[in-house]
Amino acid sequence: MELPKFKYSPNAYKIGVFENEEGTCSVCGEKRNVKYTSSFYSTEDPEYICPFCIANGKAAEKYEGEFNDYAGIEGVSPDPNASKPAISKELLLEVSERTPSYNSWQQEVWLSHCNEPCAFIGYADGETIKPFIDELEDDIENNGYDKDEVLEFLSKNSSMVGYLFQCLHCGKHRLHIDCD
């Protein structure tokens, strides 16, 4: 059986949030061989979540949880009195309830562009972002860093980690930087 694909995380099976592990999914009760291992925000801690139950929303529904914090999506305010986000609620829920998260030092941030969440491409170091450095200048400056500093110190797994996103409409790359 082919594994589900995720619109906002096209490389989900390559970024270290799933492991090949035999088990029974806590949601659907099916025997599976791919287990989700990253963030899931819920009052309960299910032992095994399969990618099918992430993609169809059943895991988030059953455990009233989120894989990505709804308020952590760029453009969404945690203030309930704030104005309505420009991104449709349906797309925001797809990221929070039906898209696997990514591993980060702190709580994940999901970038957006063209009034839609971006696709998370993967972890990025200086070499990864060189071809897109001009596109990323605003993100680098908004994170409080110098472009040369980021090119030199950004890594995929050290103290300054880059998270590369791409707009599904115009193709623009976006970068979130996280430090431990």
XYZ file of C-alpha atoms in Angstrom:
180
model
C 0.000 0.000 0.000
C 1.368 3.401 -0.992
C 1.947 5.845 1.859
C -0.109 9.051 1.851
C 1.424 12.248 0.529
C 1.286 15.538 2.390
C 0.727 18.753 0.422
C 2.480 20.931 3.001
C 5.249 18.448 3.818
C 6.202 16.769 0.523
C 9.394 15.315 2.040
C 7.780 14.055 5.244
C 9.286 10.566 4.944
C 12.813 11.957 4.446
C 13.038 14.441 7.357
C 13.187 12.075 10.320
C 9.614 12.307 11.638
C 8.643 8.758 10.654
C 10.396 5.518 11.562
C 10.056 2.090 10.031
C 8.603 0.251 13.005
C 6.053 -2.544 13.155
C 3.102 -1.829 15.398
C -0.588 -1.269 15.746
C -1.860 2.254 15.140
C -3.484 3.701 18.264
C -6.028 5.454 16.051
C -7.211 2.989 13.393
C -6.125 -0.255 15.070
C -4.423 -1.463 11.879
C -1.059 -3.230 11.820
C 1.406 -0.781 10.268
C 5.142 -0.540 9.621
C 5.614 3.275 9.613
C 5.276 5.184 12.874
C 5.117 8.956 13.380
C 7.723 10.153 15.926
C 7.554 13.960 16.011
C 5.348 16.545 17.738
C 1.712 15.875 18.535
C 0.046 18.308 20.918
C -2.716 16.561 22.855
C -3.673 15.804 26.437
C -3.190 12.130 25.594
C 0.018 10.557 24.312
C -0.856 7.879 21.747
C 1.797 5.186 21.466
C 1.644 4.733 17.685
C 0.247 7.023 14.967
C 0.414 5.888 11.369
C 0.729 8.333 8.438
C -2.725 7.360 7.143
C -4.381 8.612 10.343
C -2.459 11.879 10.092
C -3.444 12.420 6.442
C -7.143 11.713 6.954
C -7.353 13.767 10.180
C -8.507 10.856 12.341
C -5.563 11.134 14.787
C -6.200 14.833 15.456
C -9.930 14.159 15.760
C -9.655 11.168 18.101
C -7.145 12.802 20.447
C -8.306 16.414 19.954
C -4.726 17.249 19.040
C -2.527 19.094 16.602
C 0.650 18.122 14.793
C 1.478 21.787 14.246
C 0.308 24.554 16.526
C -2.521 26.433 14.803
C -1.289 29.734 16.299
C 2.258 28.869 15.165
C 1.282 29.240 11.522
C 2.494 32.577 10.229
C -0.370 35.031 9.916
C -2.441 33.526 12.737
C -2.601 35.437 15.987
C -2.970 33.624 19.312
C -5.164 36.577 20.373
C -8.830 35.506 20.009
C -9.791 39.159 19.445
C -7.342 39.633 16.567
C -8.579 40.066 13.038
C -9.319 36.981 10.981
C -6.225 35.558 9.219
C -5.919 36.030 5.450
C -5.409 32.263 5.102
C -8.569 30.157 4.953
C -9.379 28.134 8.044
C -9.509 24.951 5.936
C -5.846 25.368 4.923
C -4.798 26.238 8.467
C -6.497 23.094 9.766
C -4.795 21.000 7.092
C -1.404 22.125 8.462
C -2.319 21.806 12.125
C -4.377 18.602 12.007
C -3.377 16.684 8.848
C 0.300 17.503 8.240
C 3.227 15.920 10.099
C 5.377 18.361 11.980
C 9.135 18.718 11.746
C 11.740 18.399 14.504
C 12.909 21.690 15.990
C 14.729 23.069 19.013
C 11.756 25.126 20.094
C 8.130 25.039 19.050
C 7.689 24.793 15.313
C 6.802 27.811 13.191
C 5.036 27.270 9.875
C 5.721 29.970 7.300
C 3.224 31.165 4.713
C 3.159 33.178 1.490
C 0.516 34.177 -1.067
C -2.193 33.736 1.626
C -1.467 30.029 2.051
C 0.841 27.964 4.232
C 4.113 27.104 2.492
C 5.397 23.576 2.002
C 8.118 22.541 4.436
C 10.993 21.418 2.206
C 13.471 20.384 4.891
C 16.273 21.342 7.218
C 18.756 23.775 5.729
C 22.385 24.768 6.148
C 24.377 27.528 4.446
C 25.006 25.430 1.346
C 21.335 24.545 1.006
C 20.203 28.170 0.996
C 22.942 29.660 -1.225
C 20.887 29.301 -4.435
C 17.958 31.153 -2.793
C 19.847 33.643 -0.636
C 18.327 36.698 -2.327
C 14.803 35.338 -1.770
C 15.602 34.745 1.905
C 17.080 38.147 2.808
C 13.874 39.452 4.438
C 13.477 36.279 6.511
C 17.126 36.414 7.617
C 16.899 40.083 8.610
C 13.523 39.563 10.358
C 15.166 36.812 12.426
C 17.803 39.370 13.480
C 20.743 37.849 11.636
C 23.295 38.975 9.094
C 23.252 37.143 5.741
C 26.979 36.257 5.903
C 26.595 35.005 9.480
C 23.715 32.745 8.428
C 25.607 31.375 5.427
C 28.529 30.519 7.689
C 26.792 29.143 10.781
C 23.427 27.793 9.641
C 23.242 24.009 9.939
C 20.780 21.156 9.704
C 21.423 19.889 13.228
C 23.576 22.205 15.331
C 22.889 25.286 17.443
C 21.563 27.432 14.546
C 19.175 25.355 12.441
C 17.450 26.419 9.254
C 13.987 25.310 8.197
C 13.336 25.823 4.494
C 9.831 26.393 3.145
C 8.528 27.092 -0.350
C 5.377 28.848 -1.527
C 3.091 26.503 -3.454
C 1.843 29.367 -5.650
C 4.820 31.479 -6.697
C 7.702 29.176 -5.689
C 9.366 31.715 -3.368
C 11.551 30.155 -0.685
C 11.168 31.131 2.964
C 13.475 30.446 5.907
C 12.833 30.067 9.616
C 15.892 30.049 11.888
C 15.912 28.432 15.307
C 18.694 28.513 17.882
C 19.040 26.401 21.003
